[in-house]
Amino acid sequence: MVSDVNDLAIEHVTHRFGVILAVDDAELSVGAGEVVCLVGPSGCGKTTLLRVAAGLEPLQEGRVTIGGAVMADTRNAVPPENRNVGIVFQDYALFPHLTVRGNIAFGLQKHNTAERDRMVAQALERTGMSGYAATYPHQLSGGQQQRVALARAIAPRPRVVLLDEPFSGLDTSLRHRVRDQTAEILRDSGIATLMVTHDPEEAMYLADRIAVMNRGRIRQVGSPDEIYLKPADTFVAAFFGDVNRFEGVVENGHVQTVLGPVATNGTANGAKVDVLVRPEALSIAETPDHANGTIASARFLGRSSLIDVRLSDGEATRVRVHVPGRYLPKAGAQVSVTRNDTQTFVFTRTAKA
Ligand code: ATP
């Protein structure tokens, strides 16, 4: 998977802070013009991995290469400024005493004046900020500051851009607009982009590939489709969407659940498994004759309705059902809940799943 054709390759990187294992044997690659989102809950090690890739955190174990050249291994390290990497921090980290032009030109000292001016102008144009060269950061909105930070990162024409939660300071509607523009600029520039986010929806929306991290480990790398439809484990499945969770034991290739038998595809007889079913894999019919549950509550969420059903299985097991559009059956109504085979995942139980 990791090879020289990747603009950024992170190979077997492990990083500790004292006894804390922040990153555990991470492997990840990003190709030219590709946007990879590194996503996971708070404290799972995303920022640490990004900082190791940038050289802001000294590498302890493993290797980082850019364009096939070794940037850091256990013996040598290229300093951050020589890695051909642009970085966009969460708080943008713009210099308040420098104009927009000054901020962007700051990292271009090794170029002569004419070339520097050309590179600044090009970065401003790419980010739609040409009219703001003489403006100071405090005179700009959050979205504009984000674009200046991006312009500063891409001005030296890096092979790789690393972004750490670059949209978290923006309100929802601005965030949607700015993230579209940012991804487009980076893809068009042929830059390998690694972006940290804690928001699975943002990763689904932006990424060509997603790397899902938990407790220092990269649990799965794949396209948004693969991550959502073929999650590697219970953590990934639950992180990327609501799930109904049942437990069971495999018997003759199936596990019995309150919603009928589920095929277990190769899992050994007797294995204890978790069965995860997304709420959109369930459907509801108001058919008192075949009812297997009653409505506990129904909420309209805008694009869909979320129905909470109490099953008549003797234990009053609760399941959540997602129905497109507005559908608000009365509490207590008798319904039948059926499951289709899509969006149902079976995982062998592990102590720490
Ligand atoms: P968040 O989304 O909250 O920023 P994250 O996924 O980026 O979290 P990291 O910031 O990489 O996670 O932290 C990973 C682990 O390493 C956490 O347990 C954190 O407390 C610890 N950690 C991070 N930086 C340091 C440090 N400089 N010294 C000690 N521990 C640290």
CSV table of N, CA, C and O in Angstrom, one decimal, residues 291-333:
chain,number,residue,atom,x,y,z
A,291,ALA,N,-48.1,-7.3,13.9
A,291,ALA,CA,-47.3,-6.4,14.7
A,291,ALA,C,-46.2,-7.2,15.5
A,291,ALA,O,-46.5,-8.2,16.0
A,292,ASN,N,-45.0,-6.6,15.6
A,292,ASN,CA,-44.0,-7.1,16.5
A,292,ASN,C,-43.4,-6.0,17.4
A,292,ASN,O,-42.4,-6.2,18.0
A,293,GLY,N,-44.2,-4.9,17.5
A,293,GLY,CA,-43.7,-3.9,18.4
A,293,GLY,C,-44.8,-2.7,18.5
A,293,GLY,O,-45.8,-2.7,17.7
A,294,THR,N,-44.5,-1.8,19.4
A,294,THR,CA,-45.3,-0.6,19.5
A,294,THR,C,-44.5,0.6,19.5
A,294,THR,O,-43.3,0.6,19.9
A,295,ILE,N,-45.0,1.7,19.0
A,295,ILE,CA,-44.3,3.0,18.9
A,295,ILE,C,-44.1,3.5,20.3
A,295,ILE,O,-45.0,3.7,21.0
A,296,ALA,N,-42.8,3.8,20.6
A,296,ALA,CA,-42.5,4.5,21.8
A,296,ALA,C,-42.5,6.0,21.6
A,296,ALA,O,-43.0,6.8,22.4
A,297,SER,N,-41.8,6.4,20.5
A,297,SER,CA,-41.8,7.9,20.2
A,297,SER,C,-41.5,8.0,18.7
A,297,SER,O,-40.9,7.1,18.1
A,298,ALA,N,-41.8,9.2,18.2
A,298,ALA,CA,-41.5,9.5,16.8
A,298,ALA,C,-41.1,11.0,16.7
A,298,ALA,O,-41.8,11.8,17.3
A,299,ARG,N,-40.0,11.3,16.1
A,299,ARG,CA,-39.5,12.6,16.0
A,299,ARG,C,-39.2,13.0,14.5
A,299,ARG,O,-38.5,12.2,13.8
A,300,PHE,N,-39.6,14.2,14.1
A,300,PHE,CA,-39.3,14.6,12.8
A,300,PHE,C,-38.0,15.4,12.8
A,300,PHE,O,-37.8,16.3,13.6
A,301,LEU,N,-37.0,15.0,12.0
A,301,LEU,CA,-35.7,15.6,12.0
A,301,LEU,C,-35.5,16.5,10.8
A,301,LEU,O,-34.4,16.9,10.6
A,302,GLY,N,-36.5,16.7,9.9
A,302,GLY,CA,-36.3,17.5,8.7
A,302,GLY,C,-36.3,16.6,7.5
A,302,GLY,O,-37.3,16.5,6.9
A,303,ARG,N,-35.1,16.1,7.2
A,303,ARG,CA,-35.1,15.2,6.0
A,303,ARG,C,-35.7,13.8,6.3
A,303,ARG,O,-36.0,13.1,5.4
A,304,SER,N,-35.7,13.4,7.5
A,304,SER,CA,-36.2,12.1,7.9
A,304,SER,C,-36.9,12.1,9.2
A,304,SER,O,-36.8,13.1,9.9
A,305,SER,N,-37.5,11.0,9.6
A,305,SER,CA,-38.1,10.9,10.9
A,305,SER,C,-37.4,9.7,11.6
A,305,SER,O,-37.1,8.7,11.0
A,306,LEU,N,-37.2,9.9,12.9
A,306,LEU,CA,-36.6,8.9,13.7
A,306,LEU,C,-37.6,8.3,14.7
A,306,LEU,O,-38.2,9.0,15.5
A,307,ILE,N,-37.9,7.0,14.5
A,307,ILE,CA,-39.0,6.3,15.2
A,307,ILE,C,-38.3,5.3,16.2
A,307,ILE,O,-37.5,4.5,15.9
A,308,ASP,N,-38.8,5.4,17.5
A,308,ASP,CA,-38.3,4.6,18.5
A,308,ASP,C,-39.4,3.5,18.8
A,308,ASP,O,-40.5,3.9,19.1
A,309,VAL,N,-39.0,2.2,18.6
A,309,VAL,CA,-40.0,1.2,18.7
A,309,VAL,C,-39.7,0.2,19.8
A,309,VAL,O,-38.5,-0.1,20.0
A,310,ARG,N,-40.7,-0.2,20.6
A,310,ARG,CA,-40.5,-1.1,21.7
A,310,ARG,C,-41.0,-2.5,21.1
A,310,ARG,O,-42.2,-2.7,20.8
A,311,LEU,N,-40.0,-3.4,21.0
A,311,LEU,CA,-40.4,-4.7,20.4
A,311,LEU,C,-41.1,-5.6,21.4
A,311,LEU,O,-40.8,-5.5,22.6
A,312,SER,N,-42.0,-6.4,20.8
A,312,SER,CA,-42.7,-7.4,21.7
A,312,SER,C,-42.0,-8.7,21.8
A,312,SER,O,-42.5,-9.7,21.4
A,313,ASP,N,-40.7,-8.6,22.3
A,313,ASP,CA,-39.9,-9.8,22.4
A,313,ASP,C,-39.8,-10.3,23.8
A,313,ASP,O,-38.9,-11.1,24.1
A,314,GLY,N,-40.6,-9.8,24.7
A,314,GLY,CA,-40.6,-10.3,26.1
A,314,GLY,C,-39.6,-9.4,26.9
A,314,GLY,O,-39.7,-9.3,28.1
A,315,GLU,N,-38.7,-8.7,26.2
A,315,GLU,CA,-37.7,-7.9,27.0
A,315,GLU,C,-37.9,-6.4,26.6
A,315,GLU,O,-37.1,-5.5,27.0
A,316,ALA,N,-38.9,-6.1,25.8
A,316,ALA,CA,-39.2,-4.8,25.3
A,316,ALA,C,-38.0,-4.1,24.7
A,316,ALA,O,-37.7,-2.9,25.0
A,317,THR,N,-37.2,-4.9,23.9
A,317,THR,CA,-36.0,-4.3,23.3
A,317,THR,C,-36.4,-3.1,22.5
A,317,THR,O,-37.4,-3.1,21.7
A,318,ARG,N,-35.6,-2.0,22.6
A,318,ARG,CA,-35.9,-0.8,21.8
A,318,ARG,C,-35.1,-0.8,20.5
A,318,ARG,O,-33.9,-1.1,20.6
A,319,VAL,N,-35.6,-0.4,19.4
A,319,VAL,CA,-34.9,-0.2,18.2
A,319,VAL,C,-35.3,1.1,17.6
A,319,VAL,O,-36.4,1.6,17.8
A,320,ARG,N,-34.3,1.7,16.9
A,320,ARG,CA,-34.5,3.0,16.2
A,320,ARG,C,-34.6,2.7,14.7
A,320,ARG,O,-33.8,2.0,14.2
A,321,VAL,N,-35.6,3.4,14.1
A,321,VAL,CA,-35.9,3.2,12.7
A,321,VAL,C,-35.8,4.6,12.1
A,321,VAL,O,-36.4,5.5,12.6
A,322,HIS,N,-35.1,4.7,10.9
A,322,HIS,CA,-35.1,6.0,10.2
A,322,HIS,C,-36.0,5.9,9.0
A,322,HIS,O,-35.8,4.9,8.2
A,323,VAL,N,-36.9,6.8,8.9
A,323,VAL,CA,-37.9,6.8,7.7
A,323,VAL,C,-37.7,8.1,7.0
A,323,VAL,O,-37.7,9.1,7.6
A,324,PRO,N,-37.5,8.0,5.6
A,324,PRO,CA,-37.3,9.3,4.9
A,324,PRO,C,-38.6,10.2,5.0
A,324,PRO,O,-39.7,9.7,5.1
A,325,GLY,N,-38.3,11.5,5.1
A,325,GLY,CA,-39.5,12.4,5.1
A,325,GLY,C,-40.1,12.5,6.5
A,325,GLY,O,-39.6,12.1,7.5
A,326,ARG,N,-41.4,13.0,6.4
A,326,ARG,CA,-42.1,13.2,7.7
A,326,ARG,C,-43.1,12.0,7.9
A,326,ARG,O,-44.0,11.8,7.1
A,327,TYR,N,-42.8,11.3,9.0
A,327,TYR,CA,-43.7,10.1,9.3
A,327,TYR,C,-43.7,10.1,10.8
A,327,TYR,O,-42.7,9.8,11.5
A,328,LEU,N,-44.9,10.4,11.4
A,328,LEU,CA,-45.0,10.5,12.8
A,328,LEU,C,-46.2,9.7,13.4
A,328,LEU,O,-47.3,10.2,13.7
A,329,PRO,N,-46.0,8.3,13.4
A,329,PRO,CA,-47.1,7.5,14.0
A,329,PRO,C,-47.3,7.8,15.5
A,329,PRO,O,-46.3,8.3,16.1
A,330,LYS,N,-48.5,7.6,16.0
A,330,LYS,CA,-48.8,7.9,17.4
A,330,LYS,C,-48.1,6.9,18.3
A,330,LYS,O,-48.0,5.7,18.1
A,331,ALA,N,-47.7,7.4,19.5
A,331,ALA,CA,-47.1,6.5,20.5
A,331,ALA,C,-48.1,5.5,20.9
A,331,ALA,O,-49.3,5.8,21.0
A,332,GLY,N,-47.7,4.2,21.0
A,332,GLY,CA,-48.6,3.2,21.4
A,332,GLY,C,-49.2,2.4,20.2
A,332,GLY,O,-49.7,1.3,20.3
A,333,ALA,N,-49.0,3.0,18.9
A,333,ALA,CA,-49.5,2.3,17.7
A,333,ALA,C,-48.8,1.0,17.5
A,333,ALA,O,-47.6,0.9,17.8
